[in-house]
mmCIF file of C-alpha atoms in Angstrom:
data_model
loop_
_atom_site.group_PDB
_atom_site.id
_atom_site.type_symbol
_atom_site.label_atom_id
_atom_site.label_comp_id
_atom_site.label_asym_id
_atom_site.label_seq_id
_atom_site.Cartn_x
_atom_site.Cartn_y
_atom_site.Cartn_z
ATOM 1 C CA MET E 23 -8.276 -7.542 0.062
ATOM 2 C CA ASP E 24 -11.484 -9.320 -0.464
ATOM 3 C CA ILE E 25 -11.358 -10.299 3.489
ATOM 4 C CA ILE E 26 -11.344 -6.381 4.100
ATOM 5 C CA LEU E 27 -14.144 -5.802 1.887
ATOM 6 C CA ARG E 28 -16.188 -8.532 3.492
ATOM 7 C CA LEU E 29 -15.464 -7.491 7.191
ATOM 8 C CA ALA E 30 -16.180 -3.759 5.998
ATOM 9 C CA ASP E 31 -19.317 -4.715 4.225
ATOM 10 C CA GLU E 32 -20.553 -6.533 7.139
ATOM 11 C CA TYR E 33 -19.659 -3.890 10.052
ATOM 12 C CA VAL E 34 -19.654 -0.416 8.404
ATOM 13 C CA LEU E 35 -20.426 -0.286 4.507
ATOM 14 C CA ASP E 36 -23.558 -2.282 4.254
ATOM 15 C CA ARG E 37 -25.253 0.464 6.366
ATOM 16 C CA ALA E 38 -23.536 3.096 4.900
ATOM 17 C CA TRP E 39 -24.666 2.383 1.473
ATOM 18 C CA ALA E 40 -28.087 1.854 2.394
ATOM 19 C CA HIS E 41 -28.065 5.195 3.617
ATOM 20 C CA LEU E 42 -26.331 6.759 0.562
ATOM 21 C CA LEU E 43 -28.279 4.779 -1.938
ATOM 22 C CA PRO E 44 -31.407 3.147 -0.267
ATOM 23 C CA VAL E 45 -33.146 0.578 -2.005
ATOM 24 C CA SER E 46 -36.427 2.215 -1.143
ATOM 25 C CA ALA E 47 -35.465 5.534 -3.368
ATOM 26 C CA PHE E 48 -35.720 3.491 -6.766
ATOM 27 C CA THR E 49 -38.651 1.370 -5.754
ATOM 28 C CA THR E 50 -40.770 4.735 -5.348
ATOM 29 C CA ALA E 51 -39.367 5.978 -8.135
ATOM 30 C CA SER E 52 -40.687 3.086 -10.319
ATOM 31 C CA SER E 53 -43.935 3.043 -8.522
ATOM 32 C CA ASN E 54 -44.590 6.698 -9.494
ATOM 33 C CA ALA E 55 -43.451 6.133 -13.094
ATOM 34 C CA ALA E 56 -45.747 3.298 -13.204
ATOM 35 C CA GLY E 57 -48.787 4.893 -11.310
ATOM 36 C CA LEU E 58 -48.870 2.297 -8.700
ATOM 37 C CA TYR E 59 -50.039 4.830 -6.282
ATOM 38 C CA ASN E 60 -53.392 5.721 -4.800
ATOM 39 C CA ALA E 61 -53.992 8.974 -3.238
ATOM 40 C CA SER E 62 -56.458 7.874 -0.750
ATOM 41 C CA SER E 63 -54.112 5.157 0.447
ATOM 42 C CA HIS E 64 -51.024 4.659 2.949
ATOM 43 C CA VAL E 65 -48.963 3.467 -0.426
ATOM 44 C CA SER E 66 -49.708 7.120 -1.666
ATOM 45 C CA SER E 67 -47.533 8.543 1.667
ATOM 46 C CA VAL E 68 -45.147 6.488 0.812
ATOM 47 C CA ALA E 69 -44.667 6.621 -2.984
ATOM 48 C CA SER E 70 -45.599 10.104 -3.992
ATOM 49 C CA GLN E 71 -43.441 11.925 -1.166
ATOM 50 C CA PRO E 72 -40.258 10.962 -1.912
ATOM 51 C CA SER E 73 -37.258 13.126 -0.246
ATOM 52 C CA ALA E 74 -35.114 15.502 -2.099
ATOM 53 C CA TRP E 75 -32.217 13.056 -1.864
ATOM 54 C CA SER E 76 -34.587 10.055 -3.028
ATOM 55 C CA GLN E 77 -35.575 12.329 -6.022
ATOM 56 C CA LEU E 78 -31.905 13.246 -6.600
ATOM 57 C CA ILE E 79 -30.415 9.741 -6.541
ATOM 58 C CA SER E 80 -33.356 7.898 -8.421
ATOM 59 C CA TYR E 81 -31.565 8.134 -11.623
ATOM 60 C CA ILE E 82 -28.446 6.589 -10.683
ATOM 61 C CA PRO E 83 -28.198 2.972 -12.601
ATOM 62 C CA HIS E 84 -28.526 0.182 -10.530
ATOM 63 C CA PRO E 85 -28.953 -3.354 -11.035
ATOM 64 C CA PRO E 86 -32.413 -5.124 -11.198
ATOM 65 C CA LEU E 87 -34.160 -5.038 -8.172
ATOM 66 C CA PRO E 88 -35.953 -8.062 -6.664
ATOM 67 C CA ASP E 89 -39.892 -8.211 -7.698
ATOM 68 C CA GLU E 90 -41.000 -8.094 -4.257
ATOM 69 C CA LEU E 91 -39.626 -4.872 -3.483
ATOM 70 C CA LEU E 92 -40.920 -3.341 -6.972
ATOM 71 C CA THR E 93 -44.148 -4.295 -6.552
ATOM 72 C CA SER E 94 -44.698 -2.948 -2.777
ATOM 73 C CA PRO E 95 -43.405 0.592 -1.959
ATOM 74 C CA VAL E 96 -44.421 -0.342 1.879
ATOM 75 C CA VAL E 97 -41.646 -3.700 1.936
ATOM 76 C CA ALA E 98 -39.363 -1.524 0.213
ATOM 77 C CA SER E 99 -39.406 1.493 2.557
ATOM 78 C CA GLU E 100 -39.298 -0.910 5.531
ATOM 79 C CA THR E 101 -36.216 -2.546 3.925
ATOM 80 C CA ILE E 102 -32.938 -1.318 5.243
ATOM 81 C CA ALA E 103 -30.645 -2.575 2.136
ATOM 82 C CA SER E 104 -28.852 -0.590 -0.792
ATOM 83 C CA ALA E 105 -29.699 -0.777 -4.297
ATOM 84 C CA TRP E 106 -26.002 -1.239 -5.007
ATOM 85 C CA PRO E 107 -25.637 -4.865 -3.656
ATOM 86 C CA ARG E 108 -22.157 -6.012 -2.370
ATOM 87 C CA ASP E 109 -21.381 -7.512 -5.539
ATOM 88 C CA TYR E 110 -22.168 -4.644 -7.789
ATOM 89 C CA LEU E 111 -19.215 -3.329 -9.591
ATOM 90 C CA PRO E 112 -19.254 0.139 -8.871
ATOM 91 C CA ARG E 113 -19.627 -0.345 -5.407
ATOM 92 C CA GLN E 114 -16.947 -2.612 -5.266
ATOM 93 C CA ILE E 115 -14.566 -0.367 -6.916
ATOM 94 C CA ILE E 116 -15.740 2.803 -5.015
ATOM 95 C CA SER E 117 -15.168 0.791 -1.713
ATOM 96 C CA LEU E 118 -12.184 -0.399 -2.443
ATOM 97 C CA PHE E 119 -10.682 2.744 -3.282
ATOM 98 C CA ILE E 120 -11.596 4.127 0.068
ATOM 99 C CA LEU E 121 -10.508 1.336 1.953
ATOM 100 C CA THR E 122 -7.102 1.010 0.147
ATOM 101 C CA LEU E 123 -6.912 4.660 0.756
ATOM 102 C CA VAL E 124 -7.831 5.008 4.668
ATOM 103 C CA GLY E 125 -5.483 1.611 4.936
ATOM 104 C CA ILE E 126 -2.147 2.815 3.415
ATOM 105 C CA HIS E 127 -2.593 6.274 5.413
ATOM 106 C CA ALA E 128 -2.978 3.805 8.531
ATOM 107 C CA LEU E 129 -0.313 1.293 7.844
ATOM 108 C CA TYR E 130 2.011 4.558 6.713
ATOM 109 C CA PHE E 131 1.740 6.621 9.961
ATOM 110 C CA ILE E 132 1.323 3.855 12.312
ATOM 111 C CA PHE E 133 4.374 1.912 11.237
ATOM 112 C CA ALA E 134 6.415 4.679 10.316
ATOM 113 C CA SER E 135 5.708 6.549 13.475
ATOM 114 C CA LEU E 136 6.491 3.480 15.690
ATOM 115 C CA SER E 137 9.851 3.260 13.465
ATOM 116 C CA TYR E 138 10.664 6.663 14.071
ATOM 117 C CA LYS E 139 10.217 6.640 17.777
ATOM 118 C CA TYR E 140 12.088 3.350 18.593
ATOM 119 C CA ILE E 141 14.341 2.523 16.004
ATOM 120 C CA PHE E 142 15.372 5.599 13.665
ATOM 121 C CA ASN E 143 18.263 7.093 15.388
ATOM 122 C CA HIS E 144 17.620 10.651 15.613
ATOM 123 C CA ASP E 145 21.480 11.726 15.565
ATOM 124 C CA MET E 146 20.942 10.943 11.670
ATOM 125 C CA MET E 147 18.845 14.409 11.640
ATOM 126 C CA LYS E 148 22.144 16.149 12.167
ATOM 127 C CA HIS E 149 23.894 14.515 9.021
ATOM 128 C CA PRO E 150 24.971 17.120 6.577
ATOM 129 C CA ARG E 151 23.156 15.667 3.806
ATOM 130 C CA PHE E 152 19.744 15.531 5.889
ATOM 131 C CA LEU E 153 17.438 18.243 4.522
ATOM 132 C CA LYS E 154 15.645 21.068 6.165
ATOM 133 C CA ASN E 155 12.316 20.056 6.844
ATOM 134 C CA GLN E 156 12.968 16.867 5.576
ATOM 135 C CA ILE E 157 10.357 14.905 7.834
ATOM 136 C CA LYS E 158 7.757 17.124 6.594
ATOM 137 C CA LEU E 159 8.694 16.907 3.185
ATOM 138 C CA GLU E 160 8.980 13.141 3.120
ATOM 139 C CA ILE E 161 5.143 13.040 4.570
ATOM 140 C CA GLN E 162 4.046 15.979 1.792
ATOM 141 C CA SER E 163 5.347 13.467 -0.671
ATOM 142 C CA SER E 164 4.041 10.290 0.361
ATOM 143 C CA LEU E 165 0.435 11.775 0.961
ATOM 144 C CA GLN E 166 0.497 13.282 -2.412
ATOM 145 C CA ALA E 167 1.493 9.917 -4.022
ATOM 146 C CA PHE E 168 -1.190 7.763 -2.012
ATOM 147 C CA PRO E 169 -4.200 8.513 -4.131
ATOM 148 C CA LEU E 170 -2.855 7.719 -7.871
ATOM 149 C CA MET E 171 -1.331 4.882 -6.495
ATOM 150 C CA THR E 172 -4.369 3.626 -5.126
ATOM 151 C CA LEU E 173 -6.283 4.185 -8.356
ATOM 152 C CA LEU E 174 -3.691 2.586 -10.367
ATOM 153 C CA THR E 175 -3.803 -0.372 -7.827
ATOM 154 C CA LEU E 176 -7.609 -0.842 -7.898
ATOM 155 C CA PRO E 177 -7.909 -3.016 -10.893
ATOM 156 C CA TRP E 178 -5.752 -5.582 -9.293
ATOM 157 C CA PHE E 179 -7.974 -5.480 -6.133
ATOM 158 C CA VAL E 180 -11.144 -5.684 -7.898
ATOM 159 C CA ALA E 181 -9.896 -8.472 -9.660
ATOM 160 C CA GLU E 182 -8.926 -10.202 -6.407
ATOM 161 C CA VAL E 183 -12.379 -9.585 -4.937
ATOM 162 C CA ARG E 184 -14.541 -10.927 -7.760
ATOM 163 C CA GLY E 185 -12.504 -14.253 -7.833
ATOM 164 C CA HIS E 186 -9.819 -13.672 -10.730
ATOM 165 C CA THR E 187 -6.957 -15.111 -8.829
ATOM 166 C CA ARG E 188 -5.521 -18.510 -7.102
ATOM 167 C CA LEU E 189 -5.860 -17.362 -3.583
ATOM 168 C CA TYR E 190 -7.520 -20.467 -1.798
ATOM 169 C CA ASP E 191 -9.268 -20.716 1.550
ATOM 170 C CA ASP E 192 -8.927 -24.268 2.551
ATOM 171 C CA VAL E 193 -5.136 -25.257 3.832
ATOM 172 C CA SER E 194 -5.851 -28.963 3.072
ATOM 173 C CA GLU E 195 -6.412 -28.084 -0.895
ATOM 174 C CA TYR E 196 -2.454 -27.883 -0.908
ATOM 175 C CA GLY E 197 -1.403 -28.714 2.307
ATOM 176 C CA TRP E 198 0.612 -27.037 5.059
ATOM 177 C CA GLY E 199 4.101 -28.127 3.271
ATOM 178 C CA TYR E 200 3.154 -25.846 0.450
ATOM 179 C CA PHE E 201 1.718 -23.236 2.834
ATOM 180 C CA PHE E 202 5.022 -22.623 4.284
ATOM 181 C CA PHE E 203 6.598 -23.031 1.358
ATOM 182 C CA SER E 204 4.682 -20.080 -0.623
ATOM 183 C CA ILE E 205 5.698 -17.605 1.961
ATOM 184 C CA PHE E 206 9.552 -18.255 0.694
ATOM 185 C CA LEU E 207 8.330 -18.138 -2.829
ATOM 186 C CA PHE E 208 6.129 -15.165 -2.436
ATOM 187 C CA LEU E 209 9.262 -13.293 -1.127
ATOM 188 C CA ALA E 210 11.723 -14.827 -3.806
ATOM 189 C CA PHE E 211 9.674 -13.944 -6.762
ATOM 190 C CA THR E 212 8.735 -10.492 -5.546
ATOM 191 C CA ASP E 213 12.266 -9.627 -4.393
ATOM 192 C CA TYR E 214 13.410 -10.557 -8.057
ATOM 193 C CA CYS E 215 10.887 -8.590 -9.867
ATOM 194 C CA ILE E 216 11.513 -5.488 -7.750
ATOM 195 C CA TYR E 217 15.296 -5.818 -8.006
ATOM 196 C CA TRP E 218 14.673 -5.400 -11.966
ATOM 197 C CA ILE E 219 11.883 -3.019 -11.632
ATOM 198 C CA HIS E 220 14.065 -1.085 -9.204
ATOM 199 C CA ARG E 221 17.316 -1.321 -11.469
ATOM 200 C CA TRP E 222 15.515 -0.414 -14.685
ATOM 201 C CA GLU E 223 14.147 2.936 -12.777
ATOM 202 C CA HIS E 224 17.490 3.742 -12.316
ATOM 203 C CA HIS E 225 17.912 4.165 -16.249
ATOM 204 C CA PRO E 226 18.402 7.459 -17.347
ATOM 205 C CA ILE E 227 15.750 7.288 -19.586
ATOM 206 C CA CYS E 228 13.041 7.405 -16.529
ATOM 207 C CA TYR E 229 15.518 8.126 -13.513
ATOM 208 C CA LYS E 230 14.989 11.930 -13.381
ATOM 209 C CA TRP E 231 11.418 12.052 -13.418
ATOM 210 C CA LEU E 232 10.105 8.462 -11.982
ATOM 211 C CA HIS E 233 12.381 7.510 -9.359
ATOM 212 C CA LYS E 234 14.971 10.517 -8.380
ATOM 213 C CA PRO E 235 12.135 11.946 -6.052
ATOM 214 C CA HIS E 236 12.597 9.185 -3.713
ATOM 215 C CA HIS E 237 16.241 9.390 -3.814
ATOM 216 C CA LYS E 238 16.185 13.051 -2.762
ATOM 217 C CA TRP E 239 16.093 11.532 0.531
ATOM 218 C CA ILE E 240 19.737 10.787 0.849
ATOM 219 C CA ILE E 241 19.653 9.871 4.661
ATOM 220 C CA PRO E 242 15.894 8.541 4.977
ATOM 221 C CA THR E 243 13.594 8.356 7.703
ATOM 222 C CA PRO E 244 11.006 5.811 7.946
ATOM 223 C CA TYR E 245 8.502 8.693 6.679
ATOM 224 C CA ALA E 246 10.357 8.461 3.161
ATOM 225 C CA SER E 247 9.177 4.733 2.798
ATOM 226 C CA HIS E 248 6.354 5.846 0.798
ATOM 227 C CA ALA E 249 7.690 8.941 -0.496
ATOM 228 C CA PHE E 250 7.780 8.007 -4.288
ATOM 229 C CA HIS E 251 6.733 9.401 -7.406
ATOM 230 C CA PRO E 252 3.000 7.493 -7.785
ATOM 231 C CA LEU E 253 4.140 5.574 -11.000
ATOM 232 C CA ASP E 254 7.345 4.536 -9.059
ATOM 233 C CA GLY E 255 5.559 3.447 -6.212
ATOM 234 C CA TYR E 256 3.072 1.486 -8.126
ATOM 235 C CA ALA E 257 5.630 -0.218 -10.483
ATOM 236 C CA GLN E 258 7.365 -1.607 -7.256
ATOM 237 C CA SER E 259 4.023 -2.841 -5.808
ATOM 238 C CA VAL E 260 2.710 -4.735 -9.185
ATOM 239 C CA PRO E 261 5.113 -8.027 -8.464
ATOM 240 C CA TYR E 262 2.551 -8.441 -4.994
ATOM 241 C CA HIS E 263 -0.416 -8.427 -7.054
ATOM 242 C CA LEU E 264 0.994 -10.551 -9.947
ATOM 243 C CA PHE E 265 2.142 -13.456 -7.808
ATOM 244 C CA ILE E 266 -1.663 -14.460 -6.684
ATOM 245 C CA HIS E 267 -2.410 -14.524 -10.477
ATOM 246 C CA VAL E 268 0.533 -16.998 -11.010
ATOM 247 C CA PHE E 269 0.882 -19.100 -7.766
ATOM 248 C CA PRO E 270 -1.637 -20.531 -5.447
ATOM 249 C CA LEU E 271 -1.413 -18.569 -2.192
ATOM 250 C CA HIS E 272 -3.524 -18.783 1.153
ATOM 251 C CA ARG E 273 -5.917 -15.796 1.110
ATOM 252 C CA LYS E 274 -5.459 -15.136 4.773
ATOM 253 C CA LEU E 275 -1.584 -15.430 4.483
ATOM 254 C CA TYR E 276 -1.602 -13.082 1.463
ATOM 255 C CA LEU E 277 -3.261 -10.450 3.643
ATOM 256 C CA GLY E 278 -0.398 -10.884 6.267
ATOM 257 C CA LEU E 279 2.345 -10.643 3.868
ATOM 258 C CA PHE E 280 0.810 -7.713 2.351
ATOM 259 C CA VAL E 281 0.986 -6.044 5.658
ATOM 260 C CA PHE E 282 4.561 -7.333 6.166
ATOM 261 C CA VAL E 283 5.722 -5.988 3.027
ATOM 262 C CA ASN E 284 4.482 -2.370 3.914
ATOM 263 C CA PHE E 285 6.131 -2.729 7.232
ATOM 264 C CA TRP E 286 9.463 -3.744 5.876
ATOM 265 C CA THR E 287 9.495 -1.063 3.336
ATOM 266 C CA ILE E 288 9.163 1.228 6.350
ATOM 267 C CA LEU E 289 11.910 -0.747 8.215
ATOM 268 C CA ILE E 290 14.592 -0.191 5.754
ATOM 269 C CA HIS E 291 14.396 3.203 5.743
ATOM 270 C CA ASP E 292 15.597 3.656 9.036
ATOM 271 C CA SER E 293 19.142 4.740 8.035
ATOM 272 C CA ASP E 294 20.193 1.976 10.058
ATOM 273 C CA MET E 295 24.201 0.741 9.820
ATOM 274 C CA ILE E 296 24.191 -1.849 12.307
ATOM 275 C CA THR E 297 26.807 -4.698 10.721
ATOM 276 C CA GLY E 298 28.277 -8.074 11.529
ATOM 277 C CA HIS E 299 25.024 -9.955 12.164
ATOM 278 C CA PRO E 300 24.896 -13.589 10.920
ATOM 279 C CA LEU E 301 22.404 -13.023 8.257
ATOM 280 C CA GLU E 302 23.931 -10.069 6.909
ATOM 281 C CA THR E 303 24.918 -11.609 3.368
ATOM 282 C CA VAL E 304 21.536 -13.223 2.904
ATOM 283 C CA ILE E 305 19.080 -10.411 4.086
ATOM 284 C CA ASN E 306 18.965 -7.188 2.089
ATOM 285 C CA GLY E 307 18.132 -5.182 5.392
ATOM 286 C CA PRO E 308 18.331 -1.328 6.400
ATOM 287 C CA ALA E 309 21.787 -1.412 6.245
ATOM 288 C CA HIS E 310 22.231 -2.394 2.593
ATOM 289 C CA HIS E 311 19.450 0.055 1.562
ATOM 290 C CA THR E 312 20.953 2.779 3.576
ATOM 291 C CA LEU E 313 23.776 2.172 1.054
ATOM 292 C CA HIS E 314 21.619 2.459 -1.558
ATOM 293 C CA HIS E 315 20.082 5.780 -0.857
ATOM 294 C CA MET E 316 23.928 7.073 -0.375
ATOM 295 C CA TYR E 317 25.315 5.473 -3.312
ATOM 296 C CA PHE E 318 22.434 4.982 -5.794
ATOM 297 C CA THR E 319 23.832 2.238 -7.589
ATOM 298 C CA VAL E 320 24.284 -0.782 -5.289
ATOM 299 C CA ASN E 321 21.679 -3.036 -3.128
ATOM 300 C CA TYR E 322 18.687 -2.735 -5.373
ATOM 301 C CA GLY E 323 16.971 -5.855 -3.954
ATOM 302 C CA GLN E 324 14.139 -5.787 -1.084
ATOM 303 C CA TYR E 325 14.372 -8.954 0.653
ATOM 304 C CA PHE E 326 17.604 -10.747 -0.005
ATOM 305 C CA THR E 327 20.921 -10.124 -1.404
ATOM 306 C CA TRP E 328 21.541 -12.947 -4.197
ATOM 307 C CA ALA E 329 19.791 -10.653 -6.899
ATOM 308 C CA ASP E 330 22.148 -7.942 -6.530
ATOM 309 C CA ARG E 331 24.975 -10.668 -6.263
ATOM 310 C CA MET E 332 23.792 -12.054 -9.661
ATOM 311 C CA GLY E 333 23.292 -8.856 -11.130
ATOM 312 C CA LYS E 334 26.777 -7.301 -9.640
ATOM 313 C CA SER E 335 25.504 -4.763 -8.210
ATOM 314 C CA TYR E 336 26.019 -5.785 -4.282
ATOM 315 C CA ARG E 337 27.975 -3.744 -1.702
ATOM 316 C CA GLN E 338 28.145 -5.379 1.585
ATOM 317 C CA PRO E 339 27.408 -3.029 4.784
ATOM 318 C CA ALA E 340 30.554 -2.123 6.853
ATOM 319 C CA ALA E 341 30.998 -0.211 9.823
ATOM 320 C CA GLU E 342 33.413 2.737 8.207
ATOM 321 C CA LEU E 343 30.550 3.195 5.595
ATOM 322 C CA ASP E 344 28.214 4.136 8.630
ATOM 323 C CA PRO E 345 26.801 7.710 7.777
ATOM 324 C CA LEU E 346 26.534 8.335 11.599
ATOM 325 C CA LEU E 347 30.606 8.768 11.227
ATOM 326 C CA GLU E 348 29.863 11.976 9.228
ATOM 327 C CA VAL E 349 27.764 12.938 11.592
ATOM 328 C CA LYS E 350 30.222 12.699 14.432
ATOM 329 C CA ALA E 351 32.728 14.147 12.272
ATOM 330 C CA ALA E 352 30.620 17.280 11.522
ATOM 331 C CA GLU E 353 29.658 17.664 15.172
ATOM 332 C CA SER E 354 33.660 17.480 16.040
ATOM 333 C CA LYS E 355 34.360 19.898 13.525
ATOM 334 C CA LYS E 356 32.079 22.504 14.681
ATOM 335 C CA ALA E 357 32.923 21.783 18.600
ATOM 336 C CA LYS E 358 36.540 22.442 17.243
ATOM 337 C CA ALA E 359 35.384 26.105 15.417
ATOM 338 C CA ALA E 360 33.727 27.054 18.769
ATOM 339 C CA LEU E 361 36.649 26.708 20.538
ATOM 340 C CA GLY E 362 38.752 28.280 18.117
ATOM 341 C CA LYS E 363 36.405 31.320 18.407
ATOM 342 C CA GLU E 364 36.625 31.311 22.282
ATOM 343 C CA GLN E 365 40.285 31.316 21.872
#
């Protein structure tokens, strides 16, 4: 997230913060308070006539300003900068909250819409257990969850941008061998953690209020991918943040993997039941997760099937379990009923 924050600061946020909390507003207030203006000087027009906004924000806490700005209001007024520098904690928290909220909305709508248009079989919407206005409900549930999920995630992102993780920049620090191995390590570690978090969420103590809202979608669409209770969505994201506190990971690779896991989460919610591919017994794909939504207590894993096999919760996808068969059966029944009325 520190890469995103740095780019956002450079191209957007530095100027935005400079307009919102300009350094001149605070130097003007300091100068006036100290009596550093002369009614006959040009400094007087700068220091003695602050705008209403400058007066309003001058009481907001800020880190110490450079001496040259405090002693020269003219210089301060000509400086396009914010009183809250990039490394100021309150600015980082607010910036990260906004960026994360915007980012998750963008990832959700872009990837879910592409998956819905090009991958999702729209015939699934004819399934008897597909809810009325389901897509609208899935989107509403996701949008309601995003703000609190973002708020809960903020401490992890703040720790990341302030350097309290094991992220690194130079590949030579650990070598290319570890670089590629860390991809598998990240997926294996997070998959195993999510397996147990997900399985625990099916416990009767918390299932009804915590995880059942996500299982409202028996035949999910890609828009159901983030339609969680906020605590549910956050809990299943913790392993991704925890990993970089335990294991070294290249900074840019981490960003790429973070985008990938959101894409994968959307992909496995397309209700697909394509079976027979060579990696079916290894990769926990859309068919496996479709079975999870249909039968609830199988295939808790995120990427691989090994945790489910160890936990005796694995169910092999099979053509005869395809929910599309129920769609065809329902349509055949309707066709026969219509034919019977005509006769």
